[in-house]
CSV table of C-alpha atoms in Angstrom, one decimal:
chain,number,residue,atom,x,y,z
A,261,MET,CA,9.4,-3.7,-25.7
A,262,THR,CA,9.2,-7.4,-24.8
A,263,VAL,CA,10.1,-8.9,-21.5
A,264,HIS,CA,10.4,-12.6,-20.6
A,265,SER,CA,8.7,-14.4,-17.7
A,266,THR,CA,10.1,-16.9,-15.4
A,267,HIS,CA,8.2,-19.5,-17.3
A,268,ALA,CA,10.0,-18.8,-20.5
A,269,ARG,CA,7.0,-17.0,-22.0
A,270,SER,CA,7.2,-13.5,-23.5
A,271,GLN,CA,4.9,-10.7,-22.5
A,272,GLN,CA,4.2,-7.6,-24.5
A,273,THR,CA,4.5,-4.5,-22.3
A,274,PRO,CA,1.1,-2.7,-22.4
A,275,PRO,CA,0.8,0.8,-23.8
A,276,LEU,CA,1.7,3.8,-21.7
A,277,SER,CA,-1.2,5.3,-19.8
A,278,TRP,CA,-1.1,9.0,-20.4
A,279,ILE,CA,-3.9,9.4,-17.8
A,280,ALA,CA,-1.7,7.9,-15.2
A,281,VAL,CA,1.3,10.0,-16.3
A,282,ILE,CA,-0.7,13.2,-16.2
A,283,PHE,CA,-2.3,12.4,-12.8
A,284,PHE,CA,0.8,11.3,-11.0
A,285,GLY,CA,3.0,13.9,-12.7
A,286,SER,CA,0.6,16.7,-11.8
A,287,VAL,CA,0.5,15.7,-8.1
A,288,HIS,CA,4.3,15.6,-8.0
A,289,LEU,CA,4.5,19.0,-9.7
A,290,LEU,CA,2.0,20.6,-7.3
A,291,ALA,CA,4.0,19.1,-4.4
A,292,LEU,CA,7.0,21.1,-5.6
A,293,LEU,CA,5.1,24.3,-4.6
A,294,ALA,CA,5.6,23.3,-1.0
A,295,PRO,CA,8.5,25.7,-0.2
A,296,LEU,CA,6.3,28.6,-1.3
A,297,TYR,CA,3.7,27.6,1.3
A,298,PHE,CA,6.0,26.4,4.1
A,299,SER,CA,4.9,26.4,7.7
A,300,TRP,CA,5.8,24.1,10.6
A,301,SER,CA,2.1,23.5,11.2
A,302,ALA,CA,1.7,22.4,7.6
A,303,VAL,CA,4.7,20.0,8.0
A,304,GLY,CA,2.9,18.7,11.1
A,305,VAL,CA,-0.3,18.1,9.1
A,306,THR,CA,1.7,16.2,6.5
A,307,LEU,CA,3.3,13.9,9.1
A,308,LEU,CA,0.0,13.3,10.9
A,309,LEU,CA,-1.8,12.4,7.7
A,310,HIS,CA,1.2,10.3,6.5
A,311,TRP,CA,0.8,8.2,9.6
A,312,LEU,CA,-3.0,8.1,9.7
A,313,LEU,CA,-3.5,7.3,6.0
A,314,GLY,CA,-0.3,5.2,5.7
A,315,SER,CA,-0.2,3.2,9.0
A,316,ILE,CA,-3.8,3.0,9.9
A,317,GLY,CA,-5.4,3.2,6.4
A,318,ILE,CA,-3.0,1.3,4.2
A,319,CYS,CA,-0.8,-0.9,6.5
A,320,LEU,CA,-3.5,-1.9,9.0
A,321,GLY,CA,-6.6,-1.5,6.9
A,322,TYR,CA,-6.0,-2.3,3.3
A,323,HIS,CA,-3.1,-4.7,4.0
A,324,ARG,CA,-3.3,-6.6,7.3
A,325,LEU,CA,-7.1,-6.4,7.8
A,326,LEU,CA,-8.6,-6.6,4.3
A,327,SER,CA,-6.0,-8.3,2.2
A,328,HIS,CA,-4.9,-11.0,4.8
A,329,ARG,CA,-7.6,-10.9,7.4
A,330,SER,CA,-4.9,-11.0,10.1
A,331,LEU,CA,-7.5,-9.6,12.6
A,332,GLN,CA,-11.2,-9.0,12.8
A,333,VAL,CA,-13.0,-5.9,13.9
A,334,SER,CA,-16.6,-4.8,13.8
A,335,LYS,CA,-18.0,-4.0,10.4
A,336,PRO,CA,-18.5,-0.3,11.1
A,337,LEU,CA,-14.9,0.0,12.3
A,338,GLU,CA,-13.7,-2.0,9.3
A,339,TYR,CA,-15.5,0.4,7.0
A,340,ALA,CA,-14.1,3.4,8.8
A,341,ILE,CA,-10.5,2.1,8.5
A,342,ALA,CA,-11.1,1.2,4.8
A,343,MET,CA,-12.2,4.8,4.2
A,344,ILE,CA,-9.0,6.1,5.8
A,345,GLY,CA,-7.1,3.8,3.4
A,346,ALA,CA,-9.1,5.1,0.4
A,347,LEU,CA,-8.0,8.6,1.4
A,348,ALA,CA,-4.4,7.6,0.7
A,349,LEU,CA,-4.9,7.8,-3.0
A,350,GLN,CA,-3.6,4.3,-3.7
A,351,GLY,CA,-6.7,3.0,-5.4
A,352,GLY,CA,-10.0,1.5,-4.1
A,353,PRO,CA,-10.0,-1.4,-1.7
A,354,ILE,CA,-11.0,-4.1,-4.1
A,355,PHE,CA,-8.3,-3.0,-6.6
A,356,TRP,CA,-5.7,-2.8,-3.8
A,357,VAL,CA,-6.6,-6.1,-2.1
A,358,ALA,CA,-6.9,-8.1,-5.4
A,359,GLY,CA,-3.5,-6.9,-6.6
A,360,HIS,CA,-1.8,-7.6,-3.3
A,361,ARG,CA,-3.3,-11.1,-3.1
A,362,LEU,CA,-2.0,-11.8,-6.6
A,363,HIS,CA,1.4,-10.5,-5.6
A,364,HIS,CA,1.5,-13.1,-2.8
A,365,ALA,CA,0.1,-15.9,-4.9
A,366,TYR,CA,2.6,-15.3,-7.8
A,367,THR,CA,5.5,-13.4,-6.3
A,368,GLU,CA,7.9,-12.2,-8.9
A,369,ASP,CA,6.1,-14.1,-11.7
A,370,GLN,CA,6.3,-11.5,-14.5
A,371,ASP,CA,3.0,-12.6,-16.0
A,372,LYS,CA,0.8,-12.8,-12.8
A,373,ASP,CA,2.4,-10.6,-10.2
A,374,PRO,CA,1.2,-7.0,-10.8
A,375,TYR,CA,4.4,-5.5,-9.5
A,376,ALA,CA,6.9,-8.3,-10.0
A,377,ALA,CA,10.3,-7.4,-8.7
A,378,SER,CA,11.9,-9.7,-11.2
A,379,ARG,CA,11.1,-7.1,-13.9
A,380,GLY,CA,13.4,-4.6,-12.2
A,381,PHE,CA,13.4,-1.9,-9.6
A,382,TRP,CA,11.5,0.8,-11.6
A,383,TRP,CA,8.8,-1.6,-12.8
A,384,SER,CA,8.0,-2.8,-9.3
A,385,HIS,CA,8.3,0.7,-7.9
A,386,MET,CA,6.0,2.6,-10.2
A,387,LEU,CA,6.1,1.6,-13.9
A,388,TRP,CA,3.5,-1.1,-13.4
A,389,ILE,CA,1.0,1.8,-12.8
A,390,PHE,CA,2.1,3.7,-15.9
A,391,TYR,CA,1.9,0.6,-18.1
A,392,PRO,CA,-1.3,-0.9,-16.7
A,393,GLN,CA,-2.1,-4.5,-17.6
A,394,ALA,CA,-5.8,-5.0,-18.0
A,395,GLU,CA,-6.0,-8.1,-15.8
A,396,PHE,CA,-4.8,-5.9,-12.9
A,397,PHE,CA,-6.6,-2.7,-13.6
A,398,ASN,CA,-9.9,-3.8,-15.2
A,399,TYR,CA,-12.5,-4.2,-12.5
A,400,GLU,CA,-14.2,-7.3,-14.1
A,401,GLN,CA,-10.9,-9.0,-14.4
A,402,TYR,CA,-9.4,-8.3,-10.9
A,403,LYS,CA,-12.5,-8.5,-8.7
A,404,PRO,CA,-12.4,-12.4,-8.6
A,405,PHE,CA,-9.3,-12.1,-6.5
A,406,ALA,CA,-11.1,-10.2,-3.8
A,407,PRO,CA,-14.5,-11.8,-3.9
A,408,ASP,CA,-15.2,-11.1,-0.2
A,409,LEU,CA,-15.0,-7.4,-0.8
A,410,ALA,CA,-16.6,-7.4,-4.3
A,411,ARG,CA,-19.8,-8.9,-2.7
A,412,ASP,CA,-20.1,-6.0,-0.4
A,413,PRO,CA,-22.0,-2.9,-1.8
A,414,PHE,CA,-20.0,-0.6,0.5
A,415,TYR,CA,-16.7,-1.7,-1.0
A,416,ARG,CA,-18.0,-1.6,-4.5
A,417,ILE,CA,-19.0,2.0,-4.1
A,418,LEU,CA,-15.8,2.9,-2.3
A,419,ASN,CA,-13.8,1.2,-5.0
A,420,ARG,CA,-15.4,3.3,-7.7
A,421,TYR,CA,-15.6,6.7,-6.0
A,422,PHE,CA,-12.6,6.8,-3.7
A,423,LEU,CA,-11.1,9.8,-5.5
A,424,LEU,CA,-14.1,11.9,-4.4
A,425,LEU,CA,-12.9,11.6,-0.8
A,426,GLN,CA,-10.1,14.1,-1.5
A,427,LEU,CA,-12.7,16.9,-1.9
A,428,PRO,CA,-13.9,17.0,1.7
A,429,LEU,CA,-10.4,16.4,2.9
A,430,GLY,CA,-9.0,19.3,0.8
A,431,LEU,CA,-11.9,21.5,1.9
A,432,LEU,CA,-11.3,20.7,5.6
A,433,LEU,CA,-7.5,21.4,5.2
A,434,TYR,CA,-8.2,24.7,3.5
A,435,LEU,CA,-10.6,25.8,6.3
A,436,LEU,CA,-8.0,24.9,8.9
A,437,GLY,CA,-4.9,26.4,7.3
A,438,GLY,CA,-5.5,27.7,3.8
A,439,TRP,CA,-3.5,26.7,0.8
A,440,SER,CA,-0.5,25.8,2.9
A,441,PHE,CA,-2.4,22.9,4.5
A,442,VAL,CA,-3.8,21.8,1.1
A,443,ILE,CA,-0.4,21.8,-0.6
A,444,TRP,CA,1.3,20.0,2.2
A,445,GLY,CA,-1.6,17.8,3.5
A,446,VAL,CA,-2.8,16.6,0.1
A,447,PHE,CA,0.0,16.8,-2.5
A,448,VAL,CA,3.2,16.5,-0.4
A,449,ARG,CA,1.6,13.8,1.7
A,450,ALA,CA,0.4,11.9,-1.3
A,451,VAL,CA,3.9,11.9,-3.0
A,452,LEU,CA,5.7,10.8,0.2
A,453,LEU,CA,3.1,8.1,1.0
A,454,TRP,CA,3.1,6.8,-2.6
A,455,HIS,CA,6.9,6.3,-2.7
A,456,SER,CA,7.0,4.9,0.9
A,457,THR,CA,4.4,2.2,-0.1
A,458,TRP,CA,6.1,1.6,-3.5
A,459,PHE,CA,9.4,0.9,-1.7
A,460,ILE,CA,7.9,-2.3,-0.3
A,461,ASN,CA,7.2,-3.5,-3.8
A,462,SER,CA,10.7,-2.6,-5.0
A,463,VAL,CA,13.5,-2.3,-2.4
A,464,THR,CA,12.4,-5.1,-0.1
A,465,HIS,CA,12.8,-7.6,-2.9
A,466,LEU,CA,16.3,-6.4,-3.6
A,467,TRP,CA,18.1,-5.5,-0.3
A,468,GLY,CA,18.1,-6.6,3.3
A,469,TYR,CA,18.4,-9.8,5.3
A,470,ARG,CA,16.3,-12.9,5.2
A,471,SER,CA,15.1,-14.6,8.4
A,472,PHE,CA,13.1,-17.2,6.4
A,473,GLN,CA,13.9,-19.2,3.3
A,474,THR,CA,10.9,-18.3,1.3
A,475,ARG,CA,10.4,-19.1,-2.4
A,476,ASP,CA,10.6,-15.5,-3.3
A,477,ASN,CA,13.3,-12.9,-2.8
A,478,SER,CA,11.5,-10.9,-0.1
A,479,ARG,CA,13.8,-9.3,2.5
A,480,ASN,CA,13.7,-7.4,5.7
A,481,LEU,CA,15.0,-3.8,5.3
A,482,TRP,CA,15.1,-1.6,8.4
A,483,TRP,CA,14.8,1.8,6.7
A,484,ALA,CA,11.9,0.7,4.7
A,485,ALA,CA,10.2,-0.4,7.9
A,486,ILE,CA,10.7,3.1,9.4
A,487,LEU,CA,9.1,4.7,6.3
A,488,THR,CA,6.2,2.3,6.2
A,489,TYR,CA,5.4,1.8,9.9
A,490,GLY,CA,6.6,-1.8,10.0
A,491,GLU,CA,5.9,-3.1,6.5
A,492,GLY,CA,9.6,-3.2,5.6
A,493,TRP,CA,10.0,-6.6,7.5
A,494,HIS,CA,8.9,-8.1,4.2
A,495,ASN,CA,10.6,-11.4,4.5
A,496,ASN,CA,8.8,-12.1,7.8
A,497,HIS,CA,5.5,-11.1,6.1
A,498,HIS,CA,6.0,-13.3,3.0
A,499,ALA,CA,6.9,-16.3,5.2
A,500,TYR,CA,3.7,-15.8,7.3
A,501,PRO,CA,1.4,-13.5,5.4
A,502,HIS,CA,-1.6,-13.9,7.6
A,503,VAL,CA,0.3,-13.0,10.8
A,504,ALA,CA,-0.8,-9.5,12.1
A,505,LYS,CA,2.7,-8.7,13.4
A,506,ALA,CA,5.4,-7.8,10.8
A,507,GLY,CA,8.3,-7.1,13.1
A,508,TRP,CA,9.1,-10.3,15.1
A,509,LYS,CA,12.3,-9.4,16.9
A,510,TRP,CA,12.2,-6.8,19.6
A,511,TRP,CA,14.1,-4.3,17.6
A,512,GLU,CA,12.1,-4.8,14.4
A,513,TYR,CA,10.1,-1.5,14.5
A,514,ASP,CA,6.4,-2.1,13.8
A,515,PRO,CA,4.2,0.7,15.0
A,516,THR,CA,1.2,-0.6,12.9
A,517,TRP,CA,1.4,-3.6,15.2
A,518,TRP,CA,1.2,-1.3,18.2
A,519,ALA,CA,-2.0,0.1,16.8
A,520,ILE,CA,-3.4,-3.4,16.4
A,521,TRP,CA,-2.4,-4.2,20.0
A,522,VAL,CA,-4.2,-1.1,21.2
A,523,LEU,CA,-7.4,-2.2,19.4
A,524,LYS,CA,-7.0,-5.7,20.8
A,525,THR,CA,-6.5,-4.4,24.4
A,526,LEU,CA,-9.6,-2.2,24.1
A,527,GLY,CA,-11.6,-5.1,22.9
A,528,LEU,CA,-12.1,-3.6,19.4
A,529,ALA,CA,-10.0,-6.3,17.6
A,530,ARG,CA,-10.4,-10.1,17.9
A,531,LYS,CA,-8.9,-13.2,16.3
A,532,VAL,CA,-5.6,-11.4,15.9
A,533,ILE,CA,-3.2,-13.9,14.3
A,534,LEU,CA,0.2,-14.0,16.1
A,535,PRO,CA,3.5,-15.5,15.0
A,536,PRO,CA,3.9,-19.3,15.7
A,537,GLN,CA,5.6,-20.0,19.0
A,538,ALA,CA,8.4,-22.0,17.4
């Protein structure tokens, strides 16, 4: 199958990765066991981990802290937040940050944006993972786009072995609540958090309102912001990617910003970049 870029070039779709299909398919299938292991405490664990790994780990950590350097924290705290992000099963920090920086640099360019929305909803939502392009998935090719992280031995190790963090998490959940906590806290949580995050790549470039006339088709979408702890105000973010606050209006729900505000108030975060006064 051949697709055409915005620069009138053609790009051959890479081969299907059966490893990705089997991995993501298996996690989705295991999540379907959830009704057999239902308990309200397990649902609570899922919601807690969805917030902790999603809002703190991905939105605050991988995204606003590491990708855009919208704030600064001490190195031990930065490492701790990055480990929480790695637990979300969305790739290592160098991979995630490099891909996101490419997305901002070449938004919707079908050749250079890993999850270009111009290639359609399903491509930007998840098919970019199932048909991996080497320049976005091969470490030697993507690491130049996150050189600050690639220079750090901690991030190199975390980038390579992030999957192993699921073992202590799974063991802890099993000790706390048996297989119910494992099924809900690992597999259900992973599926819900994957699709929540992927919605930012897909739906917020298709639907919603635009507060800023950016060169891309990024949009602000309220329900995506609810699912992703504030990331759904994507047009605001694309207009000012280095600003730590995604929701600018009082009603633009952004609990990740609340967490940053708490860190700043406690003296744990500094150089927090705020929206321009104008």
